[in-house]
Amino acid sequence: MIGPRGLAAALRPCVCGRPSTPFILQRGSPLRSLLVRTLRAPYSSDAAASPPAATRAPKTVEINGKTYATDPWFNISPTVLSLTSRKLHLQKDHPVAITRKIIESVFPGPTYQYYNEIDPVVSTHENFDSLGFPPDHPGRARSDTYYINKDTLLRTHTSAHEVELFRTAQSGGFLISADVYRRDEVDRSHYPVFHQMEGARFWDRNKVPNGDLAAAVREDLARLPTHNMQVEDPNPPFHPDRNPLQAEHHTAEEASAVAAHLKRSLELMVNEIFSRAKAAAAAAKAQQGQTPAAESEADSEPLRVRWVEAYFPFTSPSWELEVFHEGAWLEVLGCGVSKQALHAQAGAPSQVGWAFGIGLERVAMLLFRIPDIRLFWSRDERFLGQFRGAGDDWSRIRPFVPFSKHPPCWKDVSFWLRGASAAGGNVKGVAGADWHVNDLMEVVRDVAGDSVEDVRLVDEFTHPATGRRSLCYRINYRSLERTLTNAETNAMHERVVRELAERLGVEIR
Ligand code: PHE
């Protein structure tokens, strides 16, 4: 059985390589990471552009029935390409799909229209430019994003569709659920494909009664249900430096009303999810014959959430919502008042509203107590069978019971980075200039697939005389479904080593 600690460990940000999830890590909580895988490196710090790494590119690729021409930007592995057709968020009784439906239930039609089948192939314009990402933003780098060609990529977030839906969704709101793609490290909470939901609500200042936008928003807020969660919201709705109001477009009264509507809506969503998680845990205990007296302290604690100021290029002011879970604050979503430039691009400059993005796997891992993100992709009946029937009847949701724990098998690979110069490091023309850890991760995933649990940097060293850099990574081979034999682990590792040398040009030590 994986206890609370096991789950907590699974949600811990990985410790190797570059700081993923920077604004998650920077606030120092060990559990901040998963959701907003969303909020990982791409959308915050880190150096941009890495030069093309060798990928054997086909001339064209077919994704969901459409053919695209590749160019030297192409960097999608066959494994990732094959996942574009899985659509876990649409599979009946799949935990990702159940989580989506629970969220949808909090945002009812006809105001909210649902979009669950938008193709993952988008333009760089949609994914980045339309949202105000600067041209040198690290999220655009080939090390972080899967490109088909220079102008076409696999969406890295559902926000890529915001402008289009501000244009077409006339109802005043929408929810999108979709698969999103990011090149990343290998561990129990990161997978190159995951699912997000985007939600937005907007009002048209030319259509509200008496042109009083703030009053219309407040009236809609008054119609929302209430909840009895403890909410900590220590900051003012906006702050001139840290979290500015879009003063040229919104009055303080308008922005406050939109923020209040946004916060209540998302609190209701989180309350719904976590109440269901609690009910599922209690039902499992009851089934095991434990009386309510055996309820742990955590079960009886009231749900606590808090609002934290944040930054996104396409909202201002912006926030993250965190939930107190098993002794730590866990980030579950990013949101804010939509930048007016998005509505203007949509041809509707009189719209004003909010948007949020949430990672479904992170929420599903909490709701169903799923300890490893690879499980979502499993076709093993011992996994899928545990959720059968829960899609139509949420009272049948139960915490996942791990079916086995197979032994880990660690193997190390050490290598010299390409190039030799007096100064090792990530500078063009010197050792390791074209090195990015995500390229290694991609090779490992490609060769060993879901048989690898995690990959960690265990040693790093620069030769004092030559300036060459050497790295040592430890690969943990462990299948979730069966015990790997020594022979097959050795064979996989040998292939990983060979492909690293071939594809990345590193020199194995
Ligand atoms: N798209 C953002 C991410 O993936 C999340 C977000 C969505 C933030 C909508 C604000 C508004 O990190």
CSV table of C-alpha atoms in Angstrom, one decimal, residues 43-504:
chain,number,residue,atom,x,y,z
A,43,TYR,CA,6.6,30.1,-18.5
A,44,SER,CA,9.1,31.5,-16.1
A,45,SER,CA,12.9,31.8,-16.0
A,46,ASP,CA,15.7,29.9,-17.6
A,47,ALA,CA,17.8,30.6,-20.7
A,48,ALA,CA,16.1,30.3,-24.1
A,49,ALA,CA,16.9,28.7,-27.4
A,50,SER,CA,18.9,25.6,-27.6
A,51,PRO,CA,20.2,24.7,-31.0
A,52,PRO,CA,18.6,21.7,-32.8
A,53,ALA,CA,19.5,18.3,-31.4
A,54,ALA,CA,19.7,15.5,-33.8
A,55,THR,CA,16.3,13.9,-34.3
A,56,ARG,CA,15.7,11.6,-37.2
A,57,ALA,CA,13.0,13.6,-38.9
A,58,PRO,CA,10.5,12.1,-41.3
A,59,LYS,CA,9.6,14.5,-44.2
A,60,THR,CA,6.0,14.6,-43.0
A,61,VAL,CA,4.0,13.4,-40.0
A,62,GLU,CA,0.4,12.5,-39.6
A,63,ILE,CA,-1.4,13.5,-36.5
A,64,ASN,CA,-5.1,12.7,-36.0
A,65,GLY,CA,-5.6,12.2,-39.7
A,66,LYS,CA,-3.8,15.3,-40.9
A,67,THR,CA,-0.4,15.5,-42.6
A,68,TYR,CA,2.2,18.1,-41.7
A,69,ALA,CA,5.5,18.9,-43.3
A,70,THR,CA,8.5,18.9,-41.0
A,71,ASP,CA,11.6,21.0,-41.1
A,72,PRO,CA,14.8,21.1,-39.0
A,73,TRP,CA,12.7,22.3,-36.0
A,74,PHE,CA,11.0,18.9,-35.8
A,75,ASN,CA,11.8,17.2,-32.5
A,76,ILE,CA,8.9,14.9,-31.7
A,77,SER,CA,9.7,11.3,-30.8
A,78,PRO,CA,7.6,8.4,-32.2
A,79,THR,CA,6.5,7.6,-28.7
A,80,VAL,CA,5.1,11.0,-28.1
A,81,LEU,CA,3.5,11.1,-31.6
A,82,SER,CA,1.8,7.8,-30.8
A,83,LEU,CA,0.2,9.4,-27.7
A,84,THR,CA,-1.6,12.1,-29.7
A,85,SER,CA,-4.4,9.7,-30.4
A,86,ARG,CA,-5.0,8.4,-26.9
A,87,LYS,CA,-7.3,11.3,-25.6
A,88,LEU,CA,-7.5,10.0,-22.0
A,89,HIS,CA,-9.8,12.9,-21.1
A,90,LEU,CA,-12.5,11.4,-23.3
A,91,GLN,CA,-12.2,7.7,-22.2
A,92,LYS,CA,-15.2,6.7,-20.2
A,93,ASP,CA,-14.3,5.8,-16.6
A,94,HIS,CA,-10.7,7.0,-16.9
A,95,PRO,CA,-9.6,9.0,-13.9
A,96,VAL,CA,-8.6,11.9,-16.1
A,97,ALA,CA,-12.0,11.9,-17.7
A,98,ILE,CA,-13.9,11.6,-14.4
A,99,THR,CA,-11.9,14.6,-13.1
A,100,ARG,CA,-12.8,16.6,-16.2
A,101,LYS,CA,-16.5,15.8,-15.7
A,102,ILE,CA,-16.4,16.8,-12.0
A,103,ILE,CA,-14.9,20.1,-13.0
A,104,GLU,CA,-17.5,20.6,-15.7
A,105,SER,CA,-20.3,20.1,-13.2
A,106,VAL,CA,-19.2,23.2,-11.4
A,107,PHE,CA,-19.3,25.3,-14.6
A,108,PRO,CA,-22.8,24.6,-16.0
A,109,GLY,CA,-24.2,25.5,-19.4
A,110,PRO,CA,-25.6,27.4,-21.1
A,111,THR,CA,-23.1,30.0,-19.9
A,112,TYR,CA,-20.2,27.6,-20.1
A,113,GLN,CA,-19.7,25.8,-23.4
A,114,TYR,CA,-17.5,22.8,-23.4
A,115,TYR,CA,-14.7,22.1,-25.9
A,116,ASN,CA,-13.1,18.7,-25.5
A,117,GLU,CA,-11.9,17.8,-28.9
A,118,ILE,CA,-9.7,20.6,-30.2
A,119,ASP,CA,-6.7,19.2,-32.1
A,120,PRO,CA,-3.3,19.5,-30.3
A,121,VAL,CA,-1.5,20.9,-33.3
A,122,VAL,CA,-1.4,24.7,-33.1
A,123,SER,CA,0.7,27.5,-34.5
A,124,THR,CA,3.4,29.2,-32.5
A,125,HIS,CA,1.3,32.3,-32.9
A,126,GLU,CA,-1.6,30.7,-31.0
A,127,ASN,CA,0.5,29.0,-28.4
A,128,PHE,CA,2.8,32.0,-27.6
A,129,ASP,CA,2.4,35.2,-29.6
A,130,SER,CA,-1.4,35.6,-29.1
A,131,LEU,CA,-0.9,35.4,-25.4
A,132,GLY,CA,1.9,38.0,-25.2
A,133,PHE,CA,4.8,35.7,-24.7
A,134,PRO,CA,8.0,37.7,-25.6
A,135,PRO,CA,10.0,36.4,-28.6
A,136,ASP,CA,12.9,35.2,-26.4
A,137,HIS,CA,10.7,33.5,-23.8
A,138,PRO,CA,12.3,30.2,-22.7
A,139,GLY,CA,9.0,28.3,-23.2
A,140,ARG,CA,9.6,28.6,-26.9
A,141,ALA,CA,12.9,26.7,-26.9
A,142,ARG,CA,13.1,23.4,-28.8
A,143,SER,CA,14.4,21.9,-25.5
A,144,ASP,CA,11.0,22.5,-23.9
A,145,THR,CA,8.4,22.3,-26.7
A,146,TYR,CA,7.6,19.7,-29.3
A,147,TYR,CA,7.8,21.3,-32.8
A,148,ILE,CA,6.5,19.9,-36.0
A,149,ASN,CA,8.2,22.8,-37.9
A,150,LYS,CA,9.2,26.3,-37.1
A,151,ASP,CA,5.6,27.6,-37.1
A,152,THR,CA,3.7,24.6,-35.9
A,153,LEU,CA,3.8,22.7,-32.6
A,154,LEU,CA,2.0,20.5,-30.1
A,155,ARG,CA,0.2,22.9,-27.8
A,156,THR,CA,2.0,23.3,-24.5
A,157,HIS,CA,-1.1,24.5,-22.7
A,158,THR,CA,-4.8,25.0,-23.3
A,159,SER,CA,-4.4,28.8,-23.2
A,160,ALA,CA,-3.4,28.4,-26.9
A,161,HIS,CA,-7.2,28.4,-27.7
A,162,GLU,CA,-8.3,31.4,-25.6
A,163,VAL,CA,-8.3,34.1,-28.3
A,164,GLU,CA,-10.2,31.8,-30.7
A,165,LEU,CA,-12.8,31.0,-28.2
A,166,PHE,CA,-13.2,34.6,-27.0
A,167,ARG,CA,-14.1,35.2,-30.7
A,168,THR,CA,-16.5,32.3,-31.1
A,169,ALA,CA,-18.0,31.4,-27.7
A,170,GLN,CA,-20.8,33.8,-27.6
A,171,SER,CA,-22.3,32.4,-24.3
A,172,GLY,CA,-20.0,34.3,-22.0
A,173,GLY,CA,-18.0,31.4,-20.9
A,174,PHE,CA,-16.1,28.2,-21.9
A,175,LEU,CA,-14.3,25.2,-20.6
A,176,ILE,CA,-11.6,23.4,-22.7
A,177,SER,CA,-10.1,20.0,-21.8
A,178,ALA,CA,-7.3,18.7,-23.9
A,179,ASP,CA,-4.0,16.9,-24.1
A,180,VAL,CA,-0.9,19.2,-23.8
A,181,TYR,CA,2.7,18.4,-24.5
A,182,ARG,CA,6.0,19.5,-22.9
A,183,ARG,CA,9.5,18.1,-23.1
A,184,ASP,CA,10.5,17.4,-19.6
A,185,GLU,CA,12.3,15.2,-17.1
A,186,VAL,CA,11.4,11.7,-16.2
A,187,ASP,CA,9.9,11.1,-12.7
A,188,ARG,CA,6.7,10.0,-11.1
A,189,SER,CA,5.0,13.4,-11.5
A,190,HIS,CA,6.2,14.4,-15.0
A,191,TYR,CA,5.1,12.9,-18.3
A,192,PRO,CA,5.6,14.5,-21.8
A,193,VAL,CA,1.8,14.5,-22.4
A,194,PHE,CA,-0.7,15.5,-19.8
A,195,HIS,CA,-4.1,17.1,-19.7
A,196,GLN,CA,-5.3,20.6,-18.8
A,197,MET,CA,-8.5,22.3,-18.5
A,198,GLU,CA,-8.9,26.0,-19.3
A,199,GLY,CA,-11.9,27.9,-18.1
A,200,ALA,CA,-13.0,31.5,-18.9
A,201,ARG,CA,-16.0,33.7,-18.1
A,202,PHE,CA,-16.5,37.1,-19.7
A,203,TRP,CA,-19.0,39.9,-19.9
A,204,ASP,CA,-19.5,42.5,-22.6
A,205,ARG,CA,-19.5,46.0,-21.3
A,206,ASN,CA,-21.7,47.1,-24.3
A,207,LYS,CA,-24.4,44.5,-23.3
A,208,VAL,CA,-24.6,44.6,-19.5
A,209,PRO,CA,-27.6,46.5,-18.0
A,210,ASN,CA,-26.9,50.3,-17.9
A,211,GLY,CA,-23.4,49.7,-19.1
A,212,ASP,CA,-22.5,48.9,-15.4
A,213,LEU,CA,-20.1,46.0,-15.8
A,214,ALA,CA,-19.1,45.8,-12.1
A,215,ALA,CA,-22.7,45.6,-11.1
A,216,ALA,CA,-23.5,42.9,-13.6
A,217,VAL,CA,-20.5,40.8,-12.5
A,218,ARG,CA,-21.5,41.3,-8.8
A,219,GLU,CA,-25.0,40.2,-9.6
A,220,ASP,CA,-23.7,37.0,-11.2
A,221,LEU,CA,-21.4,36.5,-8.2
A,222,ALA,CA,-24.4,36.7,-5.8
A,223,ARG,CA,-26.1,33.9,-7.8
A,224,LEU,CA,-23.1,31.5,-7.2
A,225,PRO,CA,-23.4,29.0,-4.4
A,226,THR,CA,-21.4,29.5,-1.3
A,227,HIS,CA,-19.0,27.0,0.5
A,228,ASN,CA,-17.6,26.6,3.9
A,229,MET,CA,-14.0,26.1,3.1
A,230,GLN,CA,-11.3,28.1,5.0
A,231,VAL,CA,-9.9,30.6,2.4
A,232,GLU,CA,-6.8,32.6,3.1
A,233,ASP,CA,-6.5,35.6,0.8
A,234,PRO,CA,-4.1,38.0,2.4
A,235,ASN,CA,-3.3,40.2,-0.5
A,236,PRO,CA,-5.4,43.1,-2.0
A,237,PRO,CA,-7.1,42.3,-5.3
A,238,PHE,CA,-4.3,44.1,-7.1
A,239,HIS,CA,-1.0,45.7,-6.3
A,240,PRO,CA,0.7,48.4,-8.5
A,241,ASP,CA,4.0,46.6,-8.7
A,242,ARG,CA,3.4,43.0,-7.9
A,243,ASN,CA,0.1,42.4,-9.4
A,244,PRO,CA,-1.2,45.3,-11.4
A,245,LEU,CA,-4.7,46.2,-12.4
A,246,GLN,CA,-5.0,46.9,-16.2
A,247,ALA,CA,-5.7,50.6,-15.3
A,248,GLU,CA,-6.1,51.7,-18.9
A,249,HIS,CA,-9.0,49.3,-19.4
A,250,HIS,CA,-10.6,48.5,-16.1
A,251,THR,CA,-11.7,50.6,-13.1
A,252,ALA,CA,-10.7,49.2,-9.7
A,253,GLU,CA,-14.3,48.4,-9.1
A,254,GLU,CA,-14.6,46.4,-12.3
A,255,ALA,CA,-11.4,44.4,-11.7
A,256,SER,CA,-12.4,43.7,-8.1
A,257,ALA,CA,-15.7,42.4,-9.2
A,258,VAL,CA,-14.2,40.1,-11.8
A,259,ALA,CA,-11.6,38.9,-9.3
A,260,ALA,CA,-14.2,38.1,-6.7
A,261,HIS,CA,-16.3,36.2,-9.3
A,262,LEU,CA,-13.2,34.3,-10.4
A,263,LYS,CA,-12.1,33.4,-6.9
A,264,ARG,CA,-15.5,32.2,-5.8
A,265,SER,CA,-15.9,30.1,-8.9
A,266,LEU,CA,-12.6,28.4,-8.5
A,267,GLU,CA,-13.0,27.9,-4.8
A,268,LEU,CA,-16.3,26.0,-5.6
A,269,MET,CA,-14.4,23.9,-8.1
A,270,VAL,CA,-11.7,22.9,-5.6
A,271,ASN,CA,-14.2,22.3,-2.9
A,272,GLU,CA,-16.1,20.0,-5.1
A,273,ILE,CA,-13.0,18.0,-6.0
A,274,PHE,CA,-11.6,17.7,-2.5
A,275,SER,CA,-15.0,16.9,-0.9
A,276,ARG,CA,-15.2,14.0,-3.4
A,277,ALA,CA,-11.7,12.9,-2.5
A,278,LYS,CA,-12.6,12.9,1.1
A,279,ALA,CA,-15.8,11.0,0.5
A,280,ALA,CA,-13.9,8.4,-1.6
A,281,ALA,CA,-11.4,7.9,1.2
A,282,ALA,CA,-14.2,7.6,3.8
A,283,ALA,CA,-16.1,5.1,1.7
A,284,ALA,CA,-13.0,2.9,1.2
A,285,LYS,CA,-12.5,2.9,5.0
A,286,ALA,CA,-16.1,2.0,5.6
A,287,GLN,CA,-15.7,-0.9,3.1
A,288,GLN,CA,-12.7,-2.2,5.0
A,289,GLY,CA,-14.9,-2.2,8.1
A,290,GLN,CA,-13.3,0.7,9.9
A,291,THR,CA,-15.6,2.8,11.9
A,292,PRO,CA,-15.7,6.6,11.7
A,293,ALA,CA,-13.9,6.7,15.0
A,294,ALA,CA,-10.9,5.4,13.1
A,295,GLU,CA,-11.0,8.5,11.0
A,296,SER,CA,-7.5,10.1,10.8
A,297,GLU,CA,-6.9,13.6,11.8
A,298,ALA,CA,-6.4,14.5,8.2
A,299,ASP,CA,-9.8,13.2,7.2
A,300,SER,CA,-11.6,15.3,9.8
A,301,GLU,CA,-9.6,18.5,9.1
A,302,PRO,CA,-11.6,21.2,7.3
A,303,LEU,CA,-10.3,21.9,3.8
A,304,ARG,CA,-7.9,24.9,3.7
A,305,VAL,CA,-7.0,26.9,0.5
A,306,ARG,CA,-5.1,30.1,-0.1
A,307,TRP,CA,-4.7,32.6,-2.9
A,308,VAL,CA,-1.1,33.5,-3.9
A,309,GLU,CA,-0.1,36.3,-6.3
A,310,ALA,CA,1.4,35.1,-9.6
A,311,TYR,CA,2.4,36.2,-13.0
A,312,PHE,CA,1.3,35.1,-16.5
A,313,PRO,CA,1.8,37.0,-19.7
A,314,PHE,CA,-1.9,36.9,-20.5
A,315,THR,CA,-3.6,37.8,-17.2
A,316,SER,CA,-3.3,40.7,-14.8
A,317,PRO,CA,-3.7,40.6,-11.9
A,318,SER,CA,-2.9,36.9,-11.6
A,319,TRP,CA,-3.1,34.2,-8.9
A,320,GLU,CA,-2.4,30.6,-8.0
A,321,LEU,CA,-4.7,28.7,-5.8
A,322,GLU,CA,-3.1,26.4,-3.3
A,323,VAL,CA,-4.7,23.6,-1.2
A,324,PHE,CA,-3.4,22.4,2.1
A,325,HIS,CA,-2.8,18.7,1.6
A,326,GLU,CA,-1.1,16.3,3.9
A,327,GLY,CA,0.9,19.0,5.7
A,328,ALA,CA,2.0,21.1,2.8
A,329,TRP,CA,0.6,23.8,0.4
A,330,LEU,CA,0.0,22.3,-3.0
A,331,GLU,CA,-0.5,24.5,-6.0
A,332,VAL,CA,-3.5,23.5,-8.1
A,333,LEU,CA,-4.2,26.1,-10.6
A,334,GLY,CA,-3.2,29.4,-12.3
A,335,CYS,CA,-5.6,32.2,-13.2
A,336,GLY,CA,-6.3,35.9,-13.5
A,337,VAL,CA,-8.1,38.8,-15.1
A,338,SER,CA,-7.6,38.3,-18.9
A,339,LYS,CA,-5.4,40.8,-20.6
A,340,GLN,CA,-7.5,43.1,-22.7
A,341,ALA,CA,-5.2,42.5,-25.7
A,342,LEU,CA,-6.6,39.0,-26.0
A,343,HIS,CA,-10.2,40.2,-26.3
A,344,ALA,CA,-9.1,42.9,-28.8
A,345,GLN,CA,-7.4,40.2,-31.0
A,346,ALA,CA,-10.7,38.3,-30.8
A,347,GLY,CA,-12.4,41.3,-32.3
A,348,ALA,CA,-14.3,41.9,-29.0
A,349,PRO,CA,-12.5,44.7,-27.2
A,350,SER,CA,-15.6,45.3,-25.1
A,351,GLN,CA,-15.3,41.9,-23.4
A,352,VAL,CA,-13.9,41.8,-19.8
A,353,GLY,CA,-13.4,38.6,-17.9
A,354,TRP,CA,-11.2,36.0,-16.2
A,355,ALA,CA,-9.5,32.7,-17.2
A,356,PHE,CA,-7.9,29.8,-15.4
A,357,GLY,CA,-5.8,26.7,-16.2
A,358,ILE,CA,-5.6,23.5,-14.2
A,359,GLY,CA,-3.6,20.3,-14.7
A,360,LEU,CA,-5.9,17.3,-14.6
A,361,GLU,CA,-3.3,14.6,-13.7
A,362,ARG,CA,-2.3,16.5,-10.6
A,363,VAL,CA,-5.9,16.8,-9.4
A,364,ALA,CA,-6.7,13.2,-10.4
A,365,MET,CA,-3.6,12.0,-8.5
A,366,LEU,CA,-5.0,13.6,-5.4
A,367,LEU,CA,-8.6,12.6,-6.0
A,368,PHE,CA,-7.8,8.9,-6.8
A,369,ARG,CA,-4.5,8.7,-4.8
A,370,ILE,CA,-2.6,7.7,-7.9
A,371,PRO,CA,1.1,7.6,-7.0
A,372,ASP,CA,2.8,7.6,-10.4
A,373,ILE,CA,1.8,9.6,-13.5
A,374,ARG,CA,2.7,6.7,-15.8
A,375,LEU,CA,-0.3,4.8,-14.5
A,376,PHE,CA,-2.7,7.1,-16.4
A,377,TRP,CA,-1.4,5.6,-19.6
A,378,SER,CA,-1.7,2.0,-18.5
A,379,ARG,CA,-4.0,-0.3,-20.4
A,380,ASP,CA,-3.7,-2.8,-17.5
A,381,GLU,CA,-7.0,-4.0,-16.3
A,382,ARG,CA,-5.7,-4.0,-12.8
A,383,PHE,CA,-5.6,-0.2,-13.2
A,384,LEU,CA,-8.5,0.6,-15.4
A,385,GLY,CA,-10.8,-1.9,-13.7
A,386,GLN,CA,-10.6,0.0,-10.4
A,387,PHE,CA,-12.6,3.0,-11.9
A,388,ARG,CA,-15.2,1.1,-13.9
A,389,GLY,CA,-18.6,2.5,-13.2
A,390,ALA,CA,-17.3,5.6,-11.4
A,391,GLY,CA,-17.7,7.8,-14.5
A,392,ASP,CA,-21.5,7.6,-14.2
A,393,ASP,CA,-21.7,7.4,-10.5
A,394,TRP,CA,-19.2,9.5,-8.6
A,395,SER,CA,-20.1,8.0,-5.3
A,396,ARG,CA,-18.3,4.9,-6.6
A,397,ILE,CA,-14.9,6.8,-6.7
A,398,ARG,CA,-12.4,5.0,-4.5
A,399,PRO,CA,-8.7,5.6,-3.8
A,400,PHE,CA,-6.6,3.5,-6.2
A,401,VAL,CA,-5.1,0.4,-4.6
A,402,PRO,CA,-1.6,-0.3,-6.0
A,403,PHE,CA,-1.6,-3.7,-7.4
A,404,SER,CA,2.1,-4.4,-6.9
A,405,LYS,CA,5.4,-2.9,-6.3
A,406,HIS,CA,8.1,-4.3,-8.4
A,407,PRO,CA,11.8,-4.0,-7.6
A,408,PRO,CA,13.7,-1.0,-8.9
A,409,CYS,CA,16.9,-1.5,-10.9
A,410,TRP,CA,19.3,1.4,-11.0
A,411,LYS,CA,21.8,1.8,-13.8
A,412,ASP,CA,24.2,4.7,-14.3
A,413,VAL,CA,25.4,6.3,-17.5
A,414,SER,CA,28.4,8.7,-17.5
A,415,PHE,CA,29.5,10.7,-20.5
A,416,TRP,CA,31.5,13.7,-21.7
A,417,LEU,CA,29.6,16.4,-23.4
A,418,ARG,CA,30.5,17.3,-26.9
A,419,GLY,CA,33.2,19.9,-27.6
A,420,ALA,CA,36.4,20.8,-25.7
A,421,SER,CA,37.3,24.3,-24.8
A,422,ALA,CA,38.8,26.0,-21.8
A,423,ALA,CA,35.4,26.9,-20.4
A,424,GLY,CA,32.8,24.2,-20.0
A,425,GLY,CA,29.2,25.3,-19.8
A,426,ASN,CA,26.2,26.4,-21.7
A,427,VAL,CA,27.9,29.0,-23.9
A,428,LYS,CA,27.9,28.7,-27.7
A,429,GLY,CA,31.0,27.3,-29.1
A,430,VAL,CA,32.2,25.6,-26.0
A,431,ALA,CA,31.8,22.3,-24.2
A,432,GLY,CA,28.2,21.4,-23.7
A,433,ALA,CA,26.8,24.4,-25.5
A,434,ASP,CA,24.2,22.4,-27.3
A,435,TRP,CA,23.4,20.1,-24.3
A,436,HIS,CA,20.0,20.1,-22.7
A,437,VAL,CA,18.9,17.6,-20.1
A,438,ASN,CA,15.5,17.2,-21.8
A,439,ASP,CA,17.2,15.7,-24.9
A,440,LEU,CA,18.6,13.0,-22.7
A,441,MET,CA,15.2,12.4,-21.1
A,442,GLU,CA,13.6,12.1,-24.5
A,443,VAL,CA,16.1,9.4,-25.6
A,444,VAL,CA,15.4,7.5,-22.4
A,445,ARG,CA,11.7,7.7,-22.9
A,446,ASP,CA,12.0,6.8,-26.5
A,447,VAL,CA,14.1,3.7,-25.8
A,448,ALA,CA,12.7,2.4,-22.5
A,449,GLY,CA,9.2,4.0,-22.5
A,450,ASP,CA,7.2,3.5,-19.3
A,451,SER,CA,9.7,1.1,-17.9
A,452,VAL,CA,11.7,4.0,-16.4
A,453,GLU,CA,10.4,5.5,-13.2
A,454,ASP,CA,12.9,8.4,-12.9
A,455,VAL,CA,16.2,9.7,-14.1
A,456,ARG,CA,18.4,11.8,-11.8
A,457,LEU,CA,21.7,13.6,-12.2
A,458,VAL,CA,24.1,12.0,-9.6
A,459,ASP,CA,27.4,13.5,-10.6
A,460,GLU,CA,28.8,16.4,-12.6
A,461,PHE,CA,32.3,17.5,-13.1
A,462,THR,CA,34.5,19.7,-15.3
A,463,HIS,CA,38.0,18.6,-16.2
A,464,PRO,CA,40.3,21.2,-14.8
A,465,ALA,CA,42.7,21.1,-17.8
A,466,THR,CA,40.5,20.6,-20.8
A,467,GLY,CA,37.3,22.2,-19.6
A,468,ARG,CA,35.3,19.2,-20.7
A,469,ARG,CA,32.2,18.5,-18.8
A,470,SER,CA,31.2,15.1,-17.6
A,471,LEU,CA,27.7,14.1,-16.3
A,472,CYS,CA,26.5,11.0,-14.7
A,473,TYR,CA,22.8,10.1,-14.7
A,474,ARG,CA,21.1,7.3,-12.7
A,475,ILE,CA,18.2,5.7,-14.5
A,476,ASN,CA,15.7,3.8,-12.4
A,477,TYR,CA,14.2,1.0,-14.4
A,478,ARG,CA,11.0,-0.2,-12.8
A,479,SER,CA,7.8,-1.2,-14.6
A,480,LEU,CA,4.5,-0.5,-12.8
A,481,GLU,CA,3.0,-3.7,-14.3
A,482,ARG,CA,5.6,-6.4,-14.0
A,483,THR,CA,9.1,-7.4,-12.8
A,484,LEU,CA,11.7,-6.6,-15.4
A,485,THR,CA,14.2,-9.4,-16.0
A,486,ASN,CA,17.9,-8.6,-15.6
A,487,ALA,CA,18.5,-9.5,-19.3
A,488,GLU,CA,15.8,-7.1,-20.6
A,489,THR,CA,16.9,-4.2,-18.3
A,490,ASN,CA,20.5,-4.7,-19.4
A,491,ALA,CA,19.4,-4.7,-23.1
A,492,MET,CA,17.3,-1.5,-22.6
A,493,HIS,CA,20.2,0.2,-20.8
A,494,GLU,CA,22.7,-0.7,-23.5
A,495,ARG,CA,20.3,0.7,-26.1
A,496,VAL,CA,19.9,3.9,-24.1
A,497,VAL,CA,23.6,4.3,-23.9
A,498,ARG,CA,24.1,3.7,-27.6
A,499,GLU,CA,21.4,6.1,-28.6
A,500,LEU,CA,22.7,8.8,-26.3
A,501,ALA,CA,26.0,8.6,-28.0
A,502,GLU,CA,24.5,8.5,-31.5
A,503,ARG,CA,21.7,11.1,-31.2
A,504,LEU,CA,23.3,13.5,-28.8
